[in-house]
Amino acid sequence: MLITLALCPSVVPNSLFGMGNPLLDISAVVDKDFLEKYGLKPNDQILAEDKHKALFEEIVKKFKVEYHAGGATQNSIKIAQWMIQDPHKVCTFFGCIGEDKFGEILKQKADEAHVDAYYYEQTEEPTGTCAACITGDNRSLVANLAAANCYKKDKHLDLKENWKLVEKAKVYYIAGFFLTVSLESILKVAKHASENNKLFTLNLSAPFISQFFKDALMEVMPYVDVLFGNEMEAATFSKEQGFQTEDIEEIAKKAEALPKVNKKRPRIVVFTQGKDGTIMTKGGDKVETFPVLKIDQKDIVDTNGAGDAFVGGFLSELVQDKELEQCVKAGHYAANVIIRRAGCTFPEKPDFH
């Protein structure tokens, strides 16, 4: 099945637009005691509360940490640009940072990744951080949004020169995490995409989004052309929506059938399941499963960026007007590369055909 886009044969700069929470990832292999001390589940994603404030200092003092430019949307956008390679700056990214050292690192990393990043910089809050607490092949993420939480539609998205970049794009991607920050910004972009028959894509991102930001999520859902998520997020979404099923294929079908504004294209739902196959709705009652690439357990270094990488790979082909099956293959390839490395990092060039 082909999703058609009015695109030139080759992809042009600013074709793929992402907006989200730019965070500096602080990742470390930790122990069970550390997780217990801060009440963390081995495999989870949460927003930092007061009780987690000391965690960010302790992880740096106690364990060997690595710093990487992160934040779910930014990771995916970076991977998409890496997969595309040329031209540079096919991908645009908006988000909020602080005027500080971590903010400078994020700007530098975006530049190195050839992403066209336009940050809203402010002085009230420092640049956001995310602690990735790794145990075995599990990862527990604790995000301290700080500056990322300060993104303002009127101070950044609405500015004429910035909105022009939104208008240039053909495909839009926002992780569900941004629903906690600026619903009005998401809706402005989503409505633009829908009104102009462009593709708006969203990620369920984490169970807590479906639970505690349900109203915001469902306000955006009618504009979603491609919905991403993993098996845990799908299960929570199903429960919160009263779908009364734990069968992932049924959940995908029900999510696909939710009301949609732009009737010119069916909603595509894509759910990853770790090492199990990725499922994708194909319009109507069809659901297809795609096996992931085999990998030896001993080659897995860090699964932290796998979901973001899958989306990045998928989007890199979607923006080039490729078949959906090819988008899934690219997603699997990108995830397979990322889990062999620490953080959401990648070799110089992809080897995807």
Short mmCIF file of C-alpha atoms in Angstrom, two decimals:
data_model
loop_
_atom_site.label_atom_id
_atom_site.label_comp_id
_atom_site.label_asym_id
_atom_site.label_seq_id
_atom_site.Cartn_x
_atom_site.Cartn_y
_atom_site.Cartn_z
CA MET A 1 0.00 0.00 0.00
CA LEU A 2 1.44 3.38 -0.97
CA ILE A 3 1.01 6.62 0.87
CA THR A 4 1.31 9.30 -1.78
CA LEU A 5 2.84 12.67 -1.09
CA ALA A 6 3.15 15.60 -3.44
CA LEU A 7 6.95 15.48 -3.36
CA CYS A 8 9.70 16.08 -5.89
CA PRO A 9 11.55 12.88 -6.81
CA SER A 10 14.41 13.77 -4.45
CA VAL A 11 13.73 14.86 -0.92
CA VAL A 12 14.33 18.54 -0.18
CA PRO A 13 15.51 20.40 2.96
CA ASN A 14 12.93 20.93 5.72
CA SER A 15 10.62 18.16 4.37
CA LEU A 16 10.36 16.41 7.74
CA PHE A 17 9.35 18.48 10.77
CA GLY A 18 9.69 17.41 14.39
CA MET A 19 8.77 19.23 17.58
CA GLY A 20 9.40 17.98 21.10
CA ASN A 21 11.44 18.00 24.29
CA PRO A 22 15.16 18.44 23.64
CA LEU A 23 16.97 16.73 26.50
CA LEU A 24 20.55 15.87 27.28
CA ASP A 25 20.63 12.14 28.03
CA ILE A 26 22.77 11.09 30.98
CA SER A 27 23.06 7.32 30.68
CA ALA A 28 24.70 4.84 33.01
CA VAL A 29 24.61 1.17 33.87
CA VAL A 30 23.24 1.18 37.43
CA ASP A 31 22.39 -1.49 40.00
CA LYS A 32 19.13 -2.77 41.44
CA ASP A 33 19.69 -0.88 44.71
CA PHE A 34 19.82 2.40 42.81
CA LEU A 35 16.49 1.65 41.11
CA GLU A 36 14.91 0.66 44.42
CA LYS A 37 16.23 3.75 46.20
CA TYR A 38 14.36 5.99 43.75
CA GLY A 39 11.34 3.71 43.31
CA LEU A 40 12.04 3.01 39.65
CA LYS A 41 10.82 0.06 37.59
CA PRO A 42 13.56 -1.56 35.48
CA ASN A 43 11.76 -0.73 32.23
CA ASP A 44 9.78 2.50 32.36
CA GLN A 45 9.60 6.16 31.42
CA ILE A 46 8.55 8.77 33.95
CA LEU A 47 8.77 12.47 34.64
CA ALA A 48 11.02 13.41 37.55
CA GLU A 49 9.31 14.33 40.82
CA ASP A 50 10.89 16.01 43.84
CA LYS A 51 12.07 12.64 45.16
CA HIS A 52 14.15 12.15 42.00
CA LYS A 53 16.04 15.47 42.16
CA ALA A 54 19.04 13.90 43.91
CA LEU A 55 19.13 11.07 41.38
CA PHE A 56 20.69 13.30 38.70
CA GLU A 57 23.62 14.21 40.98
CA GLU A 58 24.05 10.71 42.38
CA ILE A 59 24.13 8.97 39.00
CA VAL A 60 27.00 11.23 37.87
CA LYS A 61 28.96 10.72 41.12
CA LYS A 62 28.40 6.99 41.52
CA PHE A 63 28.43 5.54 38.00
CA LYS A 64 30.28 5.99 34.73
CA VAL A 65 27.97 8.22 32.70
CA GLU A 66 27.76 9.12 29.04
CA TYR A 67 26.17 12.28 27.67
CA HIS A 68 24.14 12.18 24.46
CA ALA A 69 21.80 14.64 22.77
CA GLY A 70 18.37 13.17 23.40
CA GLY A 71 14.68 13.62 23.79
CA ALA A 72 12.44 11.20 21.90
CA THR A 73 11.43 13.40 18.96
CA GLN A 74 14.91 14.83 18.50
CA ASN A 75 16.37 11.29 18.50
CA SER A 76 13.97 10.14 15.77
CA ILE A 77 14.57 13.25 13.66
CA LYS A 78 18.34 12.78 13.98
CA ILE A 79 18.10 9.12 12.92
CA ALA A 80 15.89 10.04 9.95
CA GLN A 81 18.49 12.57 8.78
CA TRP A 82 21.27 9.98 9.24
CA MET A 83 19.34 7.44 7.16
CA ILE A 84 18.72 10.02 4.39
CA GLN A 85 22.30 11.43 4.48
CA ASP A 86 21.89 13.90 1.58
CA PRO A 87 20.82 16.58 1.34
CA HIS A 88 21.59 17.89 4.82
CA LYS A 89 18.82 19.54 6.85
CA VAL A 90 15.94 17.51 5.40
CA CYS A 91 14.83 17.44 9.03
CA THR A 92 13.73 20.45 11.05
CA PHE A 93 13.40 20.37 14.85
CA PHE A 94 11.72 22.80 17.27
CA GLY A 95 12.01 22.66 21.07
CA CYS A 96 13.02 24.71 24.09
CA ILE A 97 16.43 24.82 25.81
CA GLY A 98 18.21 26.98 28.38
CA GLU A 99 21.02 29.40 27.69
CA ASP A 100 23.64 27.16 29.30
CA LYS A 101 26.37 24.57 28.75
CA PHE A 102 23.96 21.67 28.16
CA GLY A 103 22.03 23.83 25.69
CA GLU A 104 25.25 24.55 23.79
CA ILE A 105 25.99 20.79 23.66
CA LEU A 106 22.52 20.14 22.19
CA LYS A 107 23.03 22.84 19.53
CA GLN A 108 26.42 21.40 18.63
CA LYS A 109 25.07 17.82 18.45
CA ALA A 110 22.14 18.87 16.24
CA ASP A 111 24.59 20.64 13.96
CA GLU A 112 26.83 17.57 13.78
CA ALA A 113 23.78 15.46 12.87
CA HIS A 114 22.90 17.93 10.05
CA VAL A 115 19.49 18.62 11.59
CA ASP A 116 18.03 22.10 11.10
CA ALA A 117 17.31 22.81 14.78
CA TYR A 118 15.55 26.01 15.80
CA TYR A 119 15.53 26.14 19.59
CA TYR A 120 13.50 28.56 21.63
CA GLU A 121 16.13 29.71 24.14
CA GLN A 122 15.11 31.14 27.51
CA THR A 123 16.77 31.90 30.84
CA GLU A 124 14.11 30.88 33.37
CA GLU A 125 14.92 27.16 33.31
CA PRO A 126 18.07 25.17 32.54
CA THR A 127 18.24 22.74 29.60
CA GLY A 128 16.33 19.55 30.33
CA THR A 129 18.02 16.26 31.15
CA CYS A 130 16.99 12.61 31.07
CA ALA A 131 18.63 9.96 33.23
CA ALA A 132 18.73 6.59 31.47
CA CYS A 133 19.25 4.02 34.22
CA ILE A 134 20.34 0.81 32.51
CA THR A 135 20.21 -2.68 34.07
CA GLY A 136 20.84 -5.60 31.70
CA ASP A 137 18.82 -4.85 28.58
CA ASN A 138 16.25 -2.84 30.51
CA ARG A 139 16.24 0.91 30.78
CA SER A 140 14.40 3.17 33.17
CA LEU A 141 14.12 6.77 31.97
CA VAL A 142 13.61 9.69 34.31
CA ALA A 143 13.11 12.99 32.51
CA ASN A 144 13.63 16.34 34.17
CA LEU A 145 12.06 18.52 31.48
CA ALA A 146 13.11 21.89 32.93
CA ALA A 147 13.52 24.18 29.87
CA ALA A 148 11.81 21.68 27.54
CA ASN A 149 8.63 22.37 29.51
CA CYS A 150 8.83 26.08 28.67
CA TYR A 151 8.10 25.87 24.93
CA LYS A 152 5.64 28.62 23.99
CA LYS A 153 3.55 28.70 20.83
CA ASP A 154 3.31 32.49 20.77
CA LYS A 155 7.03 33.01 21.49
CA HIS A 156 8.33 30.58 18.87
CA LEU A 157 5.97 28.53 16.67
CA ASP A 158 3.84 31.55 15.69
CA LEU A 159 6.81 33.65 14.57
CA LYS A 160 6.58 34.17 10.82
CA GLU A 161 10.05 32.83 9.96
CA ASN A 162 9.48 29.72 12.11
CA TRP A 163 6.00 28.99 10.79
CA LYS A 164 7.43 29.15 7.24
CA LEU A 165 9.56 26.11 8.13
CA VAL A 166 6.44 24.28 9.31
CA GLU A 167 4.74 25.07 6.01
CA LYS A 168 7.72 23.73 4.03
CA ALA A 169 7.34 20.24 5.54
CA LYS A 170 5.44 17.29 4.06
CA VAL A 171 5.63 14.96 7.07
CA TYR A 172 5.30 15.90 10.75
CA TYR A 173 6.36 13.89 13.77
CA ILE A 174 5.71 14.63 17.44
CA ALA A 175 6.26 12.22 20.33
CA GLY A 176 3.39 11.98 22.83
CA PHE A 177 5.72 13.36 25.50
CA PHE A 178 5.19 16.86 24.07
CA LEU A 179 1.50 16.64 25.02
CA THR A 180 2.61 17.46 28.57
CA VAL A 181 4.22 20.69 27.33
CA SER A 182 2.26 22.48 24.61
CA LEU A 183 -0.99 20.98 23.35
CA GLU A 184 -1.81 24.20 21.48
CA SER A 185 1.45 23.97 19.49
CA ILE A 186 0.72 20.35 18.54
CA LEU A 187 -2.83 21.20 17.47
CA LYS A 188 -1.66 24.09 15.29
CA VAL A 189 0.79 21.83 13.43
CA ALA A 190 -1.66 18.89 13.28
CA LYS A 191 -4.44 21.05 11.84
CA HIS A 192 -2.08 22.52 9.25
CA ALA A 193 -1.10 18.99 8.15
CA SER A 194 -4.71 17.81 7.99
CA GLU A 195 -5.97 20.86 6.08
CA ASN A 196 -3.18 20.50 3.51
CA ASN A 197 -3.42 16.70 3.17
CA LYS A 198 0.09 16.25 4.58
CA LEU A 199 1.10 13.47 6.96
CA PHE A 200 0.89 14.03 10.71
CA THR A 201 2.46 11.28 12.83
CA LEU A 202 2.36 10.81 16.61
CA ASN A 203 3.85 8.40 19.13
CA LEU A 204 2.04 7.10 22.24
CA SER A 205 5.52 7.40 23.84
CA ALA A 206 4.85 6.01 27.34
CA PRO A 207 2.03 4.45 29.34
CA PHE A 208 1.64 7.57 31.51
CA ILE A 209 0.67 9.65 28.46
CA SER A 210 -2.39 7.47 27.76
CA GLN A 211 -3.24 7.46 31.46
CA PHE A 212 -2.69 11.01 32.68
CA PHE A 213 -2.79 13.05 29.45
CA LYS A 214 -5.69 11.17 27.90
CA ASP A 215 -7.79 14.26 27.10
CA ALA A 216 -4.91 16.02 25.33
CA LEU A 217 -4.02 12.83 23.44
CA MET A 218 -7.58 12.35 22.23
CA GLU A 219 -7.83 15.98 21.16
CA VAL A 220 -4.93 15.38 18.78
CA MET A 221 -5.93 11.85 17.67
CA PRO A 222 -8.41 12.93 14.94
CA TYR A 223 -5.48 14.49 13.06
CA VAL A 224 -3.13 11.50 13.35
CA ASP A 225 -2.29 9.77 10.06
CA VAL A 226 0.34 7.41 11.48
CA LEU A 227 0.27 6.33 15.13
CA PHE A 228 3.35 4.67 16.65
CA GLY A 229 3.70 2.81 19.94
CA ASN A 230 5.13 -0.28 21.60
CA GLU A 231 3.28 -3.22 23.15
CA MET A 232 3.20 -1.73 26.68
CA GLU A 233 1.89 1.61 25.43
CA ALA A 234 -0.70 -0.13 23.23
CA ALA A 235 -1.97 -2.17 26.19
CA THR A 236 -2.33 0.93 28.38
CA PHE A 237 -4.00 2.87 25.56
CA SER A 238 -6.49 0.01 25.10
CA LYS A 239 -7.29 -0.07 28.81
CA GLU A 240 -7.76 3.70 29.05
CA GLN A 241 -9.94 3.77 25.92
CA GLY A 242 -12.10 0.88 27.14
CA PHE A 243 -11.27 -1.26 24.09
CA GLN A 244 -11.72 -4.35 26.29
CA THR A 245 -8.96 -6.32 24.57
CA GLU A 246 -5.32 -7.13 25.24
CA ASP A 247 -4.81 -8.53 21.74
CA ILE A 248 -2.35 -6.14 20.07
CA GLU A 249 -3.81 -6.65 16.59
CA GLU A 250 -7.30 -5.85 17.85
CA ILE A 251 -5.98 -2.77 19.67
CA ALA A 252 -4.34 -1.60 16.42
CA LYS A 253 -7.60 -2.06 14.49
CA LYS A 254 -9.59 -0.16 17.10
CA ALA A 255 -7.02 2.67 17.18
CA GLU A 256 -7.16 2.85 13.38
CA ALA A 257 -10.96 3.14 13.50
CA LEU A 258 -11.01 6.12 15.90
CA PRO A 259 -12.52 9.31 14.37
CA LYS A 260 -10.31 11.06 11.82
CA VAL A 261 -10.63 14.54 10.28
CA ASN A 262 -8.79 14.02 6.98
CA LYS A 263 -10.79 11.27 5.27
CA LYS A 264 -8.50 11.25 2.21
CA ARG A 265 -6.17 8.76 3.86
CA PRO A 266 -6.76 5.96 6.37
CA ARG A 267 -4.92 6.05 9.67
CA ILE A 268 -1.96 3.67 9.81
CA VAL A 269 -1.15 2.15 13.23
CA VAL A 270 2.33 0.73 13.84
CA PHE A 271 3.11 -1.13 17.08
CA THR A 272 6.58 -2.51 17.82
CA GLN A 273 7.03 -5.43 20.24
CA GLY A 274 10.75 -5.52 21.03
CA LYS A 275 12.22 -8.72 19.60
CA ASP A 276 8.78 -9.88 18.44
CA GLY A 277 7.37 -8.75 15.11
CA THR A 278 6.12 -5.24 14.40
CA ILE A 279 2.45 -5.03 13.49
CA MET A 280 0.92 -2.54 11.09
CA THR A 281 -2.69 -1.91 10.06
CA LYS A 282 -3.26 -1.80 6.32
CA GLY A 283 -6.64 -0.11 6.06
CA GLY A 284 -9.90 -2.01 6.46
CA ASP A 285 -9.52 -5.09 8.62
CA LYS A 286 -6.00 -6.05 7.57
CA VAL A 287 -3.11 -6.23 10.01
CA GLU A 288 0.33 -7.38 8.92
CA THR A 289 3.24 -8.58 11.08
CA PHE A 290 6.85 -7.89 10.09
CA PRO A 291 9.62 -9.89 11.78
CA VAL A 292 12.48 -7.84 13.25
CA LEU A 293 16.11 -8.42 12.25
CA LYS A 294 17.77 -11.18 14.26
CA ILE A 295 20.38 -10.12 16.78
CA ASP A 296 22.49 -12.12 19.21
CA GLN A 297 21.75 -11.20 22.85
CA LYS A 298 25.47 -10.60 23.44
CA ASP A 299 25.50 -7.89 20.73
CA ILE A 300 22.83 -5.82 22.50
CA VAL A 301 24.53 -2.91 24.27
CA ASP A 302 21.66 -0.53 25.03
CA THR A 303 17.98 -0.73 24.02
CA ASN A 304 17.39 2.85 25.16
CA GLY A 305 16.99 4.41 21.72
CA ALA A 306 15.43 1.45 19.89
CA GLY A 307 11.89 2.84 19.69
CA ASP A 308 13.06 6.30 18.64
CA ALA A 309 15.37 4.73 16.04
CA PHE A 310 12.55 2.63 14.60
CA VAL A 311 10.45 5.76 14.10
CA GLY A 312 13.42 7.64 12.60
CA GLY A 313 14.06 4.88 10.10
CA PHE A 314 10.35 4.65 9.24
CA LEU A 315 10.07 8.42 8.70
CA SER A 316 13.22 8.55 6.54
CA GLU A 317 11.49 6.37 3.95
CA LEU A 318 8.01 7.86 4.46
CA VAL A 319 9.26 11.34 3.58
CA GLN A 320 10.78 9.86 0.40
CA ASP A 321 7.39 8.47 -0.61
CA LYS A 322 8.37 4.82 -0.20
CA GLU A 323 6.05 1.85 0.33
CA LEU A 324 4.93 1.34 3.94
CA GLU A 325 6.59 -2.10 4.03
CA GLN A 326 9.87 -0.39 3.13
CA CYS A 327 9.29 2.14 5.94
CA VAL A 328 8.97 -0.71 8.47
CA LYS A 329 12.14 -2.38 7.11
CA ALA A 330 14.05 0.88 7.48
CA GLY A 331 12.72 1.20 11.03
CA HIS A 332 13.91 -2.30 11.89
CA TYR A 333 17.31 -1.62 10.34
CA ALA A 334 17.80 1.62 12.31
CA ALA A 335 16.74 0.01 15.60
CA ASN A 336 19.07 -2.93 14.97
CA VAL A 337 22.01 -0.54 14.51
CA ILE A 338 21.18 1.58 17.57
CA ILE A 339 20.85 -1.28 20.10
CA ARG A 340 24.43 -2.35 19.35
CA ARG A 341 25.71 1.01 20.66
CA ALA A 342 25.49 3.12 23.82
CA GLY A 343 22.88 5.88 23.70
CA CYS A 344 21.03 6.87 20.55
CA THR A 345 24.26 7.00 18.51
CA PHE A 346 25.13 5.64 15.09
CA PRO A 347 28.06 4.93 12.75
CA GLU A 348 29.05 7.49 10.13
CA LYS A 349 26.89 6.07 7.34
CA PRO A 350 23.94 3.65 7.19
CA ASP A 351 24.11 0.43 5.20
CA PHE A 352 20.42 0.10 4.36
CA HIS A 353 19.18 -1.08 0.98
#
